[in-house]
């Protein structure tokens, strides 16, 4: 007879809404959720924010100047910065998912590393475009 004690395997059950804040997702899971969120933000912002601004910029020189005045408002710039982040994150994560679809980087270590790269690149690009948006350079 063996005196070894076997460790009981953990049971994974569906989590309740109250447990969401305590649940720890891996980086790739957080990336996936934010990819969906950024896509929804872009989808909802297209008819409300992006197309009207684009229309104002092309209609006439006077409406372009009106649009410039509107975009110079700091609150509008913060909204645009959020849209810039949404686009950059969605674009970079989309490239990662295309690579995963091509069976590149599907092992656990590579997937975790590529998720970190997506966060680093998308946030860096957002910061770069944000500096340009706020007139730093």
PDB file of C-alpha atoms in Angstrom:
ATOM      1  CA  UNK A   1       0.000   0.000   0.000  1.00  0.00           C
ATOM      2  CA  UNK A   2       1.084   3.472  -0.845  1.00  0.00           C
ATOM      3  CA  UNK A   3       0.758   6.326   1.609  1.00  0.00           C
ATOM      4  CA  UNK A   4       0.690   9.007  -1.088  1.00  0.00           C
ATOM      5  CA  UNK A   5      -2.191  11.402  -0.986  1.00  0.00           C
ATOM      6  CA  UNK A   6      -3.618  12.343  -4.335  1.00  0.00           C
ATOM      7  CA  UNK A   7      -4.497  15.958  -4.740  1.00  0.00           C
ATOM      8  CA  UNK A   8      -8.081  16.580  -5.716  1.00  0.00           C
ATOM      9  CA  UNK A   9      -8.383  18.337  -9.052  1.00  0.00           C
ATOM     10  CA  UNK A  10     -10.034  21.753  -8.888  1.00  0.00           C
ATOM     11  CA  UNK A  11     -13.571  22.092 -10.129  1.00  0.00           C
ATOM     12  CA  UNK A  12     -14.196  24.906 -12.565  1.00  0.00           C
ATOM     13  CA  UNK A  13     -17.695  26.245 -12.519  1.00  0.00           C
ATOM     14  CA  UNK A  14     -19.358  29.224 -14.088  1.00  0.00           C
ATOM     15  CA  UNK A  15     -18.639  32.343 -12.122  1.00  0.00           C
ATOM     16  CA  UNK A  16     -21.327  34.617 -10.760  1.00  0.00           C
ATOM     17  CA  UNK A  17     -21.528  38.327 -11.583  1.00  0.00           C
ATOM     18  CA  UNK A  18     -20.372  39.183  -8.069  1.00  0.00           C
ATOM     19  CA  UNK A  19     -17.153  37.197  -8.641  1.00  0.00           C
ATOM     20  CA  UNK A  20     -16.096  38.993 -11.821  1.00  0.00           C
ATOM     21  CA  UNK A  21     -13.860  41.511 -10.065  1.00  0.00           C
ATOM     22  CA  UNK A  22     -12.006  38.741  -8.199  1.00  0.00           C
ATOM     23  CA  UNK A  23     -11.510  36.536 -11.271  1.00  0.00           C
ATOM     24  CA  UNK A  24      -8.032  36.768 -12.771  1.00  0.00           C
ATOM     25  CA  UNK A  25      -7.833  36.341 -16.509  1.00  0.00           C
ATOM     26  CA  UNK A  26      -4.568  35.685 -18.307  1.00  0.00           C
ATOM     27  CA  UNK A  27      -3.244  38.534 -20.435  1.00  0.00           C
ATOM     28  CA  UNK A  28      -4.558  36.915 -23.628  1.00  0.00           C
ATOM     29  CA  UNK A  29      -8.044  36.773 -22.083  1.00  0.00           C
ATOM     30  CA  UNK A  30      -7.951  40.454 -21.199  1.00  0.00           C
ATOM     31  CA  UNK A  31      -6.771  41.194 -24.747  1.00  0.00           C
ATOM     32  CA  UNK A  32      -9.684  39.233 -26.177  1.00  0.00           C
ATOM     33  CA  UNK A  33     -12.256  41.085 -24.076  1.00  0.00           C
ATOM     34  CA  UNK A  34     -10.745  44.473 -24.933  1.00  0.00           C
ATOM     35  CA  UNK A  35     -10.688  43.510 -28.627  1.00  0.00           C
ATOM     36  CA  UNK A  36     -14.449  43.010 -28.471  1.00  0.00           C
ATOM     37  CA  UNK A  37     -14.953  46.218 -26.472  1.00  0.00           C
ATOM     38  CA  UNK A  38     -12.840  48.261 -28.885  1.00  0.00           C
ATOM     39  CA  UNK A  39     -14.750  46.835 -31.852  1.00  0.00           C
ATOM     40  CA  UNK A  40     -18.070  47.752 -30.252  1.00  0.00           C
ATOM     41  CA  UNK A  41     -16.814  51.271 -29.471  1.00  0.00           C
ATOM     42  CA  UNK A  42     -15.702  51.769 -33.068  1.00  0.00           C
ATOM     43  CA  UNK A  43     -18.973  50.385 -34.414  1.00  0.00           C
ATOM     44  CA  UNK A  44     -21.056  52.685 -32.218  1.00  0.00           C
ATOM     45  CA  UNK A  45     -18.833  55.742 -32.757  1.00  0.00           C
ATOM     46  CA  UNK A  46     -18.827  55.488 -36.553  1.00  0.00           C
ATOM     47  CA  UNK A  47     -22.281  57.011 -37.194  1.00  0.00           C
ATOM     48  CA  UNK A  48     -22.276  59.266 -34.125  1.00  0.00           C
ATOM     49  CA  UNK A  49     -18.786  60.792 -34.145  1.00  0.00           C
ATOM     50  CA  UNK A  50     -16.568  59.753 -37.038  1.00  0.00           C
ATOM     51  CA  UNK A  51     -18.854  60.156 -40.058  1.00  0.00           C
ATOM     52  CA  UNK A  52     -20.219  63.577 -38.984  1.00  0.00           C
ATOM     53  CA  UNK A  53     -16.666  64.862 -38.414  1.00  0.00           C
ATOM     54  CA  UNK A  54     -15.582  63.462 -41.763  1.00  0.00           C
ATOM     55  CA  UNK A  55     -18.598  65.053 -43.462  1.00  0.00           C
ATOM     56  CA  UNK A  56     -17.847  68.437 -41.859  1.00  0.00           C
ATOM     57  CA  UNK A  57     -14.225  68.245 -42.956  1.00  0.00           C
ATOM     58  CA  UNK A  58     -15.172  67.683 -46.610  1.00  0.00           C
ATOM     59  CA  UNK A  59     -18.265  69.855 -47.107  1.00  0.00           C
ATOM     60  CA  UNK A  60     -16.634  73.268 -47.380  1.00  0.00           C
ATOM     61  CA  UNK A  61     -13.757  75.334 -46.094  1.00  0.00           C
ATOM     62  CA  UNK A  62     -16.041  77.055 -43.587  1.00  0.00           C
ATOM     63  CA  UNK A  63     -17.370  73.754 -42.197  1.00  0.00           C
ATOM     64  CA  UNK A  64     -13.783  72.485 -41.989  1.00  0.00           C
ATOM     65  CA  UNK A  65     -12.908  75.483 -39.820  1.00  0.00           C
ATOM     66  CA  UNK A  66     -15.996  74.774 -37.678  1.00  0.00           C
ATOM     67  CA  UNK A  67     -14.803  71.182 -37.287  1.00  0.00           C
ATOM     68  CA  UNK A  68     -11.331  72.406 -36.305  1.00  0.00           C
ATOM     69  CA  UNK A  69     -12.893  74.616 -33.648  1.00  0.00           C
ATOM     70  CA  UNK A  70     -14.931  71.704 -32.318  1.00  0.00           C
ATOM     71  CA  UNK A  71     -11.938  69.371 -32.225  1.00  0.00           C
ATOM     72  CA  UNK A  72      -9.854  71.946 -30.357  1.00  0.00           C
ATOM     73  CA  UNK A  73     -12.125  71.441 -27.304  1.00  0.00           C
ATOM     74  CA  UNK A  74     -10.235  69.334 -24.700  1.00  0.00           C
ATOM     75  CA  UNK A  75     -13.258  67.102 -24.000  1.00  0.00           C
ATOM     76  CA  UNK A  76     -13.597  66.296 -27.692  1.00  0.00           C
ATOM     77  CA  UNK A  77      -9.874  65.538 -27.802  1.00  0.00           C
ATOM     78  CA  UNK A  78     -10.279  63.061 -24.933  1.00  0.00           C
ATOM     79  CA  UNK A  79     -13.125  61.345 -26.812  1.00  0.00           C
ATOM     80  CA  UNK A  80     -10.953  61.226 -29.935  1.00  0.00           C
ATOM     81  CA  UNK A  81      -8.060  59.828 -27.891  1.00  0.00           C
ATOM     82  CA  UNK A  82     -10.379  57.038 -26.719  1.00  0.00           C
ATOM     83  CA  UNK A  83     -11.317  56.339 -30.331  1.00  0.00           C
ATOM     84  CA  UNK A  84      -7.645  56.338 -31.308  1.00  0.00           C
ATOM     85  CA  UNK A  85      -6.962  53.757 -28.591  1.00  0.00           C
ATOM     86  CA  UNK A  86      -9.925  51.687 -29.773  1.00  0.00           C
ATOM     87  CA  UNK A  87      -8.656  51.668 -33.334  1.00  0.00           C
ATOM     88  CA  UNK A  88      -5.031  50.954 -32.436  1.00  0.00           C
ATOM     89  CA  UNK A  89      -5.943  48.157 -30.040  1.00  0.00           C
ATOM     90  CA  UNK A  90      -8.447  46.601 -32.426  1.00  0.00           C
ATOM     91  CA  UNK A  91      -6.002  46.796 -35.341  1.00  0.00           C
ATOM     92  CA  UNK A  92      -3.022  45.329 -33.465  1.00  0.00           C
ATOM     93  CA  UNK A  93      -5.103  42.588 -31.832  1.00  0.00           C
ATOM     94  CA  UNK A  94      -6.646  41.800 -35.207  1.00  0.00           C
ATOM     95  CA  UNK A  95      -3.196  41.201 -36.671  1.00  0.00           C
ATOM     96  CA  UNK A  96      -2.427  38.899 -33.722  1.00  0.00           C
ATOM     97  CA  UNK A  97      -5.634  36.945 -34.339  1.00  0.00           C
ATOM     98  CA  UNK A  98      -4.800  36.616 -38.035  1.00  0.00           C
ATOM     99  CA  UNK A  99      -1.449  35.132 -37.035  1.00  0.00           C
ATOM    100  CA  UNK A 100      -3.182  32.741 -34.629  1.00  0.00           C
ATOM    101  CA  UNK A 101      -5.554  31.719 -37.434  1.00  0.00           C
ATOM    102  CA  UNK A 102      -2.471  30.903 -39.517  1.00  0.00           C
ATOM    103  CA  UNK A 103      -1.315  28.643 -36.635  1.00  0.00           C
ATOM    104  CA  UNK A 104       1.576  30.906 -35.722  1.00  0.00           C
ATOM    105  CA  UNK A 105       2.274  31.451 -32.029  1.00  0.00           C
ATOM    106  CA  UNK A 106      -0.435  29.183 -30.698  1.00  0.00           C
ATOM    107  CA  UNK A 107       1.520  27.646 -27.825  1.00  0.00           C
ATOM    108  CA  UNK A 108       0.933  29.090 -24.371  1.00  0.00           C
ATOM    109  CA  UNK A 109       4.201  31.024 -24.034  1.00  0.00           C
ATOM    110  CA  UNK A 110       4.042  32.570 -27.521  1.00  0.00           C
ATOM    111  CA  UNK A 111       0.372  33.514 -27.125  1.00  0.00           C
ATOM    112  CA  UNK A 112       1.087  35.189 -23.795  1.00  0.00           C
ATOM    113  CA  UNK A 113       4.069  37.036 -25.256  1.00  0.00           C
ATOM    114  CA  UNK A 114       2.157  38.195 -28.340  1.00  0.00           C
ATOM    115  CA  UNK A 115      -0.655  39.503 -26.116  1.00  0.00           C
ATOM    116  CA  UNK A 116       1.904  41.599 -24.234  1.00  0.00           C
ATOM    117  CA  UNK A 117       3.337  42.863 -27.511  1.00  0.00           C
ATOM    118  CA  UNK A 118      -0.130  43.902 -28.696  1.00  0.00           C
ATOM    119  CA  UNK A 119      -0.712  45.887 -25.503  1.00  0.00           C
ATOM    120  CA  UNK A 120       2.722  47.541 -25.733  1.00  0.00           C
ATOM    121  CA  UNK A 121       2.430  48.447 -29.417  1.00  0.00           C
ATOM    122  CA  UNK A 122      -1.169  49.659 -29.281  1.00  0.00           C
ATOM    123  CA  UNK A 123      -0.579  51.801 -26.186  1.00  0.00           C
ATOM    124  CA  UNK A 124       2.641  53.211 -27.662  1.00  0.00           C
ATOM    125  CA  UNK A 125       0.889  54.134 -30.901  1.00  0.00           C
ATOM    126  CA  UNK A 126      -1.994  55.643 -28.936  1.00  0.00           C
ATOM    127  CA  UNK A 127       0.461  57.749 -26.926  1.00  0.00           C
ATOM    128  CA  UNK A 128       2.213  58.850 -30.119  1.00  0.00           C
ATOM    129  CA  UNK A 129      -1.015  59.889 -31.842  1.00  0.00           C
ATOM    130  CA  UNK A 130      -2.269  61.416 -28.580  1.00  0.00           C
ATOM    131  CA  UNK A 131       0.803  63.640 -28.395  1.00  0.00           C
ATOM    132  CA  UNK A 132       0.117  64.754 -31.956  1.00  0.00           C
ATOM    133  CA  UNK A 133      -3.583  65.297 -31.153  1.00  0.00           C
ATOM    134  CA  UNK A 134      -2.807  67.498 -28.150  1.00  0.00           C
ATOM    135  CA  UNK A 135      -0.215  69.474 -30.133  1.00  0.00           C
ATOM    136  CA  UNK A 136       2.942  68.388 -28.341  1.00  0.00           C
ATOM    137  CA  UNK A 137       4.684  67.866 -31.687  1.00  0.00           C
TER     138      UNK A 137
END
